[in-house]
Coordinates of C-alpha atoms and ligand atoms in Angstrom, one line a residue:
M113 CA 63.0 28.7 -37.6
D114 CA 60.2 30.1 -39.7
S115 CA 60.8 28.8 -43.2
T116 CA 58.3 31.1 -44.9
R117 CA 60.3 34.0 -43.6
A118 CA 63.3 33.1 -45.7
H119 CA 63.6 35.4 -48.7
D120 CA 63.5 34.1 -52.2
G121 CA 66.4 36.4 -53.0
T122 CA 64.1 39.1 -54.3
H123 CA 61.1 39.6 -52.2
E124 CA 60.1 40.0 -48.5
V125 CA 56.8 39.2 -47.0
V126 CA 54.7 42.1 -45.8
I127 CA 51.6 41.4 -43.7
G128 CA 49.0 43.6 -42.0
L129 CA 46.1 42.4 -39.8
E130 CA 42.6 43.6 -39.2
I131 CA 41.3 42.2 -35.9
H132 CA 37.7 42.4 -34.8
V133 CA 36.9 41.6 -31.2
Q134 CA 33.5 41.5 -29.5
L135 CA 33.6 43.7 -26.4
L136 CA 32.6 42.4 -23.0
T137 CA 29.4 44.5 -22.6
A138 CA 26.1 43.3 -21.2
S139 CA 24.1 45.2 -23.9
K140 CA 24.5 46.1 -27.6
M141 CA 26.3 49.0 -29.1
F142 CA 23.3 51.3 -29.8
C143 CA 20.4 49.7 -27.9
G144 CA 19.6 47.9 -24.7
C145 CA 19.3 44.4 -26.1
A146 CA 21.5 41.7 -24.3
T147 CA 24.6 40.4 -26.0
A148 CA 24.2 36.9 -24.5
F149 CA 25.6 34.1 -26.7
G150 CA 23.4 31.0 -27.6
A151 CA 19.9 32.5 -27.0
P152 CA 17.1 31.3 -29.4
P153 CA 17.3 33.1 -32.7
N154 CA 15.8 36.6 -33.0
T155 CA 14.9 36.8 -29.3
L156 CA 17.5 39.5 -28.4
V157 CA 16.2 42.2 -30.8
C158 CA 14.4 45.6 -30.8
P159 CA 13.5 48.2 -33.4
V160 CA 17.0 49.7 -33.2
C161 CA 19.0 46.6 -34.0
L162 CA 16.3 45.4 -36.4
G163 CA 16.8 48.7 -38.3
L164 CA 13.2 49.7 -38.2
P165 CA 12.3 53.1 -39.5
G166 CA 12.1 55.9 -36.9
S167 CA 14.4 54.1 -34.4
L168 CA 17.4 56.0 -33.1
P169 CA 20.8 54.7 -31.9
V170 CA 22.2 55.6 -28.5
L171 CA 25.9 54.9 -27.9
N172 CA 26.9 52.3 -25.2
R173 CA 29.2 54.1 -22.8
R174 CA 30.7 50.8 -21.6
A175 CA 31.8 50.0 -25.1
V176 CA 33.6 53.3 -25.4
E177 CA 35.3 52.6 -22.1
L178 CA 36.6 49.2 -23.3
G179 CA 37.8 50.9 -26.5
L180 CA 39.6 53.5 -24.5
R181 CA 41.2 50.8 -22.3
T182 CA 42.6 49.1 -25.4
A183 CA 43.8 52.4 -26.8
V184 CA 45.6 53.2 -23.5
A185 CA 47.1 49.6 -23.2
L186 CA 48.5 49.9 -26.8
G187 CA 49.8 53.5 -26.2
C188 CA 47.5 55.0 -28.9
Q189 CA 46.6 58.6 -29.3
V190 CA 43.0 59.0 -28.2
H191 CA 41.2 61.6 -30.3
P192 CA 39.3 64.2 -28.2
R193 CA 36.5 64.1 -30.8
S194 CA 35.7 61.2 -33.1
R195 CA 32.8 60.5 -35.4
F196 CA 30.7 57.5 -36.4
H197 CA 30.1 56.9 -40.0
R198 CA 27.7 54.9 -42.1
K199 CA 29.3 52.1 -44.1
N200 CA 26.8 51.4 -46.8
Y201 CA 26.2 48.1 -48.4
Y202 CA 23.3 45.9 -49.3
Y203 CA 23.3 42.5 -47.8
P204 CA 20.8 40.4 -45.8
D205 CA 23.0 40.4 -42.6
L206 CA 22.5 44.2 -42.4
A207 CA 19.0 45.3 -41.4
K208 CA 19.6 49.0 -42.0
N209 CA 21.6 48.5 -45.2
Y210 CA 24.4 50.3 -43.5
Q211 CA 26.7 49.5 -40.6
I212 CA 27.6 52.2 -38.1
S213 CA 31.4 52.2 -37.9
Q214 CA 34.3 54.7 -37.7
Y215 CA 36.7 55.6 -40.5
Q216 CA 40.1 57.2 -40.6
Y217 CA 39.6 60.7 -42.1
A218 CA 41.9 63.5 -41.2
D219 CA 39.0 65.7 -40.0
H220 CA 36.9 62.8 -38.7
P221 CA 39.3 60.5 -36.9
P222 CA 38.3 57.2 -35.3
L223 CA 38.5 56.6 -31.5
A224 CA 42.3 56.2 -31.4
T225 CA 45.3 56.0 -33.8
G226 CA 49.0 55.1 -33.5
G227 CA 50.2 52.8 -30.7
V228 CA 52.4 49.8 -30.6
L229 CA 52.4 46.2 -29.5
E230 CA 55.6 44.2 -28.8
I231 CA 55.9 40.6 -30.0
P232 CA 58.7 38.0 -29.7
S233 CA 60.4 37.4 -33.0
D234 CA 63.3 34.9 -33.2
G235 CA 63.8 35.4 -29.5
R236 CA 64.0 39.2 -29.7
P237 CA 61.2 41.7 -29.0
R238 CA 59.8 43.4 -32.1
R239 CA 57.5 46.4 -32.1
V240 CA 54.5 46.3 -34.4
A241 CA 52.8 49.6 -35.1
I242 CA 49.0 50.0 -34.6
R243 CA 47.3 52.1 -37.3
R244 CA 43.9 52.6 -35.5
V245 CA 41.4 51.3 -33.0
H246 CA 37.8 52.0 -33.8
L247 CA 34.3 51.0 -32.7
E248 CA 31.5 49.5 -34.7
E249 CA 28.5 47.2 -34.6
D250 CA 28.3 43.6 -35.6
T251 CA 26.0 42.3 -38.3
A252 CA 23.4 39.6 -38.1
R253 CA 24.3 36.0 -38.5
L254 CA 23.3 34.2 -41.7
L255 CA 22.5 30.5 -41.5
H256 CA 22.4 28.3 -44.6
P257 CA 20.6 25.1 -43.6
A258 CA 21.8 22.4 -46.0
G259 CA 19.1 20.4 -47.7
A260 CA 19.4 18.0 -50.6
G261 CA 21.5 19.7 -53.2
G262 CA 22.5 22.5 -50.9
A263 CA 20.7 25.2 -49.1
A264 CA 17.4 26.3 -50.7
S265 CA 17.1 29.3 -48.5
S266 CA 19.0 31.3 -45.9
L267 CA 17.9 32.2 -42.4
V268 CA 18.9 35.4 -40.5
D269 CA 19.5 35.6 -36.8
Y270 CA 19.5 39.2 -35.6
N271 CA 20.7 38.4 -32.1
R272 CA 24.2 39.4 -33.2
S273 CA 23.0 42.5 -35.0
G274 CA 24.4 45.6 -33.2
V275 CA 26.7 43.7 -30.8
P276 CA 29.6 46.0 -29.9
L277 CA 32.8 45.3 -31.9
M278 CA 36.2 46.9 -31.8
E279 CA 38.5 46.8 -34.8
I280 CA 42.3 47.0 -34.4
V281 CA 44.2 47.6 -37.6
T282 CA 48.0 47.1 -37.7
E283 CA 50.5 48.8 -40.0
P284 CA 51.9 46.2 -42.5
D285 CA 54.8 45.6 -40.1
L286 CA 54.7 41.8 -39.8
C287 CA 57.4 40.0 -41.8
S288 CA 56.2 36.4 -41.7
P289 CA 53.2 34.2 -41.0
G290 CA 54.9 33.2 -37.7
E291 CA 55.0 36.9 -36.6
A292 CA 51.2 37.1 -37.5
R293 CA 50.7 34.2 -35.1
E294 CA 52.7 35.9 -32.4
F295 CA 50.8 39.1 -32.8
L296 CA 47.5 37.4 -32.5
N297 CA 48.6 35.6 -29.4
A298 CA 50.0 38.8 -27.9
I299 CA 46.9 40.9 -28.6
R300 CA 44.6 38.2 -27.3
R301 CA 46.6 38.0 -24.1
L302 CA 46.5 41.8 -23.7
L303 CA 42.8 42.1 -24.3
Q304 CA 42.0 39.2 -22.0
F305 CA 44.1 40.7 -19.2
A306 CA 42.6 44.1 -19.8
E307 CA 39.1 42.5 -19.5
V308 CA 38.1 44.0 -22.9
S309 CA 37.1 40.8 -24.7
S310 CA 37.0 37.0 -24.2
C311 CA 38.9 36.7 -27.5
R312 CA 37.8 33.2 -28.2
M313 CA 38.3 32.6 -32.0
E314 CA 36.3 29.4 -31.9
E315 CA 33.3 31.3 -30.6
G316 CA 33.9 34.2 -33.0
T317 CA 34.6 36.8 -30.3
L318 CA 37.9 37.4 -32.1
R319 CA 38.1 37.4 -35.8
C320 CA 41.1 38.2 -38.0
D321 CA 41.5 39.2 -41.6
A322 CA 44.9 39.6 -43.1
N323 CA 46.6 41.3 -46.1
L324 CA 49.8 40.1 -47.6
S325 CA 52.1 41.4 -50.3
L326 CA 55.6 40.7 -51.5
Q327 CA 58.1 43.5 -51.7
A328 CA 61.6 43.7 -53.3
P329 CA 64.0 45.2 -50.7
G330 CA 64.0 49.0 -51.1
G331 CA 61.4 48.7 -53.9
P332 CA 57.8 49.9 -54.0
P333 CA 55.0 48.1 -52.0
G334 CA 53.7 45.0 -53.9
V335 CA 50.1 44.3 -54.8
R336 CA 48.2 43.1 -51.7
T337 CA 45.6 40.4 -51.4
E338 CA 43.2 40.2 -48.5
V339 CA 42.7 36.8 -46.9
K340 CA 39.5 36.0 -45.0
N341 CA 37.7 33.1 -43.4
M342 CA 40.4 32.0 -41.0
N343 CA 38.9 30.5 -37.8
S344 CA 41.9 29.9 -35.6
V345 CA 45.4 31.3 -35.0
R346 CA 46.8 28.3 -36.7
A347 CA 44.5 28.9 -39.7
V348 CA 45.8 32.4 -40.0
E349 CA 49.4 31.2 -40.0
R350 CA 48.7 28.5 -42.5
A351 CA 46.7 30.7 -44.9
L352 CA 49.4 33.4 -44.9
A353 CA 52.1 30.8 -45.5
F354 CA 50.1 29.4 -48.5
E355 CA 49.4 32.9 -49.8
A356 CA 53.2 33.9 -49.6
V357 CA 54.1 30.8 -51.7
R358 CA 51.3 31.4 -54.1
Q359 CA 52.3 35.0 -54.8
R360 CA 56.0 34.0 -55.2
E361 CA 54.9 31.4 -57.8
V362 CA 52.8 34.0 -59.6
L363 CA 55.8 36.4 -59.8
A364 CA 58.2 33.6 -60.7
R365 CA 56.0 32.8 -63.8
G366 CA 56.4 36.5 -64.8
E367 CA 52.8 37.3 -64.0
V368 CA 51.4 40.0 -61.8
V369 CA 49.6 39.5 -58.5
V370 CA 45.9 40.6 -58.7
Q371 CA 44.5 42.7 -56.0
E372 CA 41.6 40.7 -54.7
T373 CA 39.9 39.1 -51.6
R374 CA 40.8 35.4 -51.2
H375 CA 39.0 33.0 -48.9
W376 CA 40.9 30.4 -46.9
E377 CA 39.6 26.9 -47.2
E378 CA 40.7 25.0 -44.1
R379 CA 40.0 21.5 -45.4
R380 CA 42.0 21.8 -48.6
G381 CA 44.6 24.2 -47.1
V382 CA 44.3 26.7 -49.9
T383 CA 43.1 30.3 -50.6
F384 CA 40.8 31.0 -53.5
A385 CA 39.7 34.2 -55.2
S386 CA 36.1 35.1 -54.4
R387 CA 33.8 37.9 -55.5
S388 CA 32.7 39.5 -52.3
K389 CA 30.5 42.4 -51.2
E390 CA 33.7 44.3 -50.4
E391 CA 34.9 44.3 -54.0
A392 CA 31.5 44.8 -55.5
E393 CA 30.6 47.9 -53.6
D394 CA 31.8 51.3 -52.8
Y395 CA 30.9 51.8 -49.2
R396 CA 30.1 55.5 -49.5
Y397 CA 31.1 56.4 -46.0
F398 CA 29.5 59.5 -44.6
P399 CA 29.0 60.8 -41.1
E400 CA 26.2 59.1 -39.1
P401 CA 23.5 61.9 -38.7
D402 CA 21.7 60.1 -35.9
L403 CA 24.7 60.3 -33.5
V404 CA 26.5 63.3 -32.0
P405 CA 30.3 63.3 -32.2
L406 CA 32.0 61.2 -29.5
D407 CA 33.9 63.6 -27.2
V408 CA 36.5 62.1 -24.9
D409 CA 38.2 64.5 -22.5
R410 CA 41.5 64.1 -20.8
A411 CA 40.0 63.4 -17.4
W412 CA 38.1 60.4 -18.9
V413 CA 41.3 59.0 -20.5
Q414 CA 43.1 59.5 -17.2
A415 CA 40.4 57.7 -15.2
I416 CA 40.7 54.8 -17.7
R417 CA 44.5 54.7 -17.3
E418 CA 44.2 54.6 -13.5
T419 CA 41.7 51.8 -13.4
L420 CA 43.3 49.7 -16.1
P421 CA 43.6 46.0 -14.9
E422 CA 47.1 44.6 -14.5
L423 CA 48.5 43.8 -18.0
P424 CA 50.4 40.6 -18.8
A425 CA 53.9 42.0 -18.7
A426 CA 53.3 43.6 -15.3
R427 CA 51.7 40.5 -14.0
R428 CA 54.6 38.3 -15.1
D429 CA 57.2 40.6 -13.6
R430 CA 55.2 40.7 -10.3
L431 CA 55.0 36.9 -10.1
I432 CA 58.8 36.7 -10.6
A433 CA 59.5 39.4 -8.0
T434 CA 56.9 38.2 -5.4
F435 CA 57.2 34.4 -5.6
G436 CA 60.7 34.0 -7.0
L437 CA 59.4 32.1 -10.1
P438 CA 61.7 31.4 -13.0
A439 CA 60.8 33.4 -16.1
Y440 CA 59.8 30.2 -18.0
D441 CA 57.2 29.4 -15.3
A442 CA 56.0 33.0 -15.1
D443 CA 55.4 33.1 -18.9
L444 CA 53.3 29.9 -18.8
I445 CA 51.3 31.1 -15.8
T446 CA 50.5 34.4 -17.4
A447 CA 49.4 32.8 -20.7
T448 CA 45.8 33.5 -19.7
P449 CA 44.3 35.6 -16.9
A450 CA 42.4 32.5 -15.7
M451 CA 45.8 30.6 -15.2
A452 CA 47.4 33.6 -13.5
R453 CA 44.3 33.9 -11.2
F454 CA 44.4 30.2 -10.5
F455 CA 48.0 30.3 -9.5
E456 CA 47.6 33.2 -7.0
E457 CA 44.4 31.7 -5.5
T458 CA 46.1 28.4 -5.0
V459 CA 49.2 30.0 -3.4
A460 CA 47.0 31.9 -1.1
L461 CA 45.7 28.6 0.4
G462 CA 49.2 27.7 1.6
P463 CA 51.2 25.5 -0.8
H464 CA 54.7 26.5 -1.8
P465 CA 54.6 28.8 -4.8
K466 CA 57.2 26.9 -6.7
A467 CA 55.4 23.6 -6.2
V468 CA 52.2 25.2 -7.5
A469 CA 54.0 26.7 -10.5
N470 CA 55.6 23.2 -11.2
W471 CA 52.2 21.6 -11.2
L472 CA 50.5 24.3 -13.3
A473 CA 53.3 24.5 -15.9
G474 CA 53.8 20.7 -15.9
A475 CA 50.9 18.3 -15.4
V476 CA 48.1 20.8 -15.6
T477 CA 49.2 22.5 -18.8
A478 CA 49.9 19.1 -20.3
Y479 CA 46.3 18.1 -19.5
L480 CA 44.9 21.4 -20.9
N481 CA 46.9 21.1 -24.2
E482 CA 45.9 17.4 -24.6
H483 CA 42.2 18.2 -24.2
G484 CA 42.2 21.6 -25.9
V485 CA 40.5 23.3 -22.9
E486 CA 41.3 26.2 -20.6
I487 CA 41.8 26.0 -16.9
D488 CA 38.5 27.8 -16.0
R489 CA 36.5 25.2 -17.9
I490 CA 37.6 22.0 -16.0
A491 CA 36.7 20.6 -12.7
L492 CA 40.0 21.6 -11.1
T493 CA 39.8 24.4 -8.4
P494 CA 42.6 26.1 -6.4
A495 CA 41.2 24.3 -3.3
R496 CA 41.5 20.9 -5.0
L497 CA 45.0 21.4 -6.3
S498 CA 46.1 22.8 -2.9
A499 CA 44.6 19.7 -1.2
L500 CA 46.4 17.4 -3.6
L501 CA 49.7 19.2 -2.9
R502 CA 49.1 18.7 0.8
L503 CA 48.6 15.0 0.3
V504 CA 52.0 14.8 -1.5
D505 CA 53.7 16.9 1.2
E506 CA 52.4 14.7 4.0
G507 CA 53.6 11.6 2.2
A508 CA 50.0 10.3 1.8
V509 CA 50.5 9.9 -1.9
S510 CA 53.6 9.7 -4.0
G511 CA 54.4 12.4 -6.6
R512 CA 53.8 9.9 -9.3
T513 CA 50.4 8.7 -8.0
A514 CA 49.4 12.4 -7.5
K515 CA 49.6 12.9 -11.3
D516 CA 47.0 10.1 -11.8
V517 CA 44.9 11.6 -9.0
L518 CA 44.9 15.0 -10.8
V519 CA 43.5 13.5 -14.0
E520 CA 40.9 11.5 -12.0
M521 CA 39.9 14.6 -10.1
I522 CA 39.2 16.5 -13.3
A523 CA 37.5 13.5 -15.0
R524 CA 35.3 12.6 -12.0
D525 CA 34.8 16.1 -10.5
Q526 CA 35.8 14.8 -7.1
E527 CA 38.0 15.8 -4.1
P528 CA 41.5 14.3 -4.2
E529 CA 41.1 12.7 -0.8
A530 CA 38.0 10.8 -2.1
I531 CA 39.9 9.5 -5.1
V532 CA 42.9 8.4 -3.0
E533 CA 40.5 6.6 -0.6
S534 CA 38.2 5.0 -3.1
R535 CA 41.0 3.8 -5.4
G536 CA 43.3 2.7 -2.6
L537 CA 46.1 5.0 -3.8
Q538 CA 47.6 5.8 -0.4
Q539 CA 51.3 5.8 -0.4
I540 CA 52.8 2.9 1.5
S541 CA 55.3 4.3 4.1
D542 CA 54.5 1.7 6.7
E543 CA 57.8 -0.1 7.3
A544 CA 56.4 -3.5 8.3
T545 CA 54.4 -3.7 5.0
L546 CA 57.3 -2.4 2.9
R547 CA 59.8 -4.8 4.6
G548 CA 57.8 -7.8 3.4
V549 CA 57.9 -6.4 -0.2
V550 CA 61.6 -5.6 0.0
D551 CA 62.4 -9.1 1.2
Q552 CA 60.4 -10.7 -1.7
V553 CA 62.2 -8.4 -4.2
I554 CA 65.6 -9.4 -2.9
A555 CA 64.7 -13.1 -3.0
D556 CA 63.5 -12.7 -6.6
H557 CA 66.6 -10.9 -7.8
P558 CA 69.6 -12.6 -6.2
G559 CA 72.1 -11.2 -8.8
P560 CA 71.6 -7.5 -8.2
A561 CA 71.2 -8.1 -4.4
A562 CA 74.6 -9.8 -4.4
E563 CA 76.2 -6.9 -6.3
I564 CA 74.9 -4.4 -3.7
R565 CA 76.1 -6.6 -0.8
A566 CA 79.5 -6.5 -2.6
G567 CA 79.4 -2.7 -2.5
K568 CA 78.2 -2.0 -6.0
V569 CA 75.3 0.3 -5.3
R570 CA 74.6 0.9 -9.0
A571 CA 72.0 -1.9 -8.9
L572 CA 70.0 -0.1 -6.1
P573 CA 67.7 1.9 -8.4
F574 CA 66.8 -1.3 -10.2
L575 CA 65.6 -2.9 -7.0
V576 CA 63.8 0.3 -5.8
G577 CA 62.0 0.2 -9.2
Q578 CA 61.0 -3.5 -8.5
V579 CA 59.5 -2.4 -5.1
M580 CA 57.6 0.4 -6.8
R581 CA 56.3 -2.1 -9.4
A582 CA 55.3 -4.7 -6.8
T583 CA 53.2 -2.0 -5.0
G584 CA 51.6 -0.4 -8.1
G585 CA 53.7 2.7 -7.6
R586 CA 52.4 3.3 -4.1
A587 CA 55.6 2.5 -2.1
N588 CA 57.3 5.5 -0.6
P589 CA 60.5 5.5 -2.7
E590 CA 62.7 6.9 0.0
A591 CA 61.5 4.3 2.5
A592 CA 62.1 1.5 -0.1
N593 CA 65.6 2.8 -0.8
R594 CA 66.5 2.9 2.9
L595 CA 65.1 -0.5 3.7
L596 CA 66.9 -2.1 0.8
R597 CA 70.2 -0.6 1.9
E598 CA 69.5 -1.8 5.5
R599 CA 68.8 -5.4 4.3
L600 CA 71.8 -5.5 1.9
S601 CA 74.5 -3.9 4.1
Ligands
LIG778 ZN1 18.2 46.0 -29.9

């Protein structure tokens, strides 16, 4: 249960999100420079993205396609003609002193408006309305190298200047910080499956600002504050929870909430008011004179609709229908496109789909969560998982040992057979070997052995456990069980 959702008797929490994602294009929004991450500073630049006089922008068609994909996936209305605008402000991260963006004017609409995304809320689906989807360019990155007593100067890296961004703005439809978290997870999943963005918050390819207000039921909207500087889904949830409590306390003191931008400080777990460029300036939006209007005809939208990659809900339903997976497994496996792909590639190699699902939803997901990594960034491949499952099927390793082999496989980047061989982890099914162990266990535990001889089989699992222990977990448990019964009958 989400405690911050509970009303204080007078006010409900009202939250809207503004999400920026970096689009998966090879080149920038208005020039041919590469968008590659991690290049040396100021190496991926040209007169256009440096804002040099006389340079002219040319719109990246691929970026428009990815925007349209998003609009179609969210069920938005795509506008046949949209315009780009100049958003003017003066700041060192902006070479031209304006950012080319889109705004929502009645006569100059953005790429798309309307739309909806469903999220789970207290176990039930809830529809969150989308206000608009628009395209814009990213700013340069400012670096503040810290010297003694703080940064004496700032450095600017223009590699990010002009990188294609898409902004998704929700209506203030979210009722709790928990719902904001669910929305972020859902939109990330949708955009990853649609192959629109990598949506990695830790790498900045998904960024989220939020606004929050408190509203008396049936009353007018309350004063909103904007919350920025949140670098993870968890940070968004924590910052909004803090902000809801803070505003309640302000109202409880009989004061009024001030409309302002507040920055989240992760370390202290608080938001604080900050003067920012947004408050200080009026952006003076006006149509970008260097770009013609963006015309999108029906045929283009139809082509986008027909080539849209399989979205998460459809993928989940197909896994259930094709492989008979339980809904719980199907949900976990469609958490990311990489996981879904891994599942289908492994199944194609022969193992039973339910066994693959068990491993992915169980031991593999546990490993990923423990190490905070994704499945496409570890040394596990469909071929290796398939080979490991074959070893279990053939009785070469026990299910318990296989979990250790899995971890070793990832840590050492080796084939499962090599690990089983080099570590001597082969399951012992050989009866002659096991019989010796079984006899020793019986001799060491005369009490339980006598009980079984007297017909009380309750003690049997204990003795099987002793056989497993004596063999370092390598005994075939079924064979051990059978031999113990034979010896004690
Ligand atoms: Zn450029």
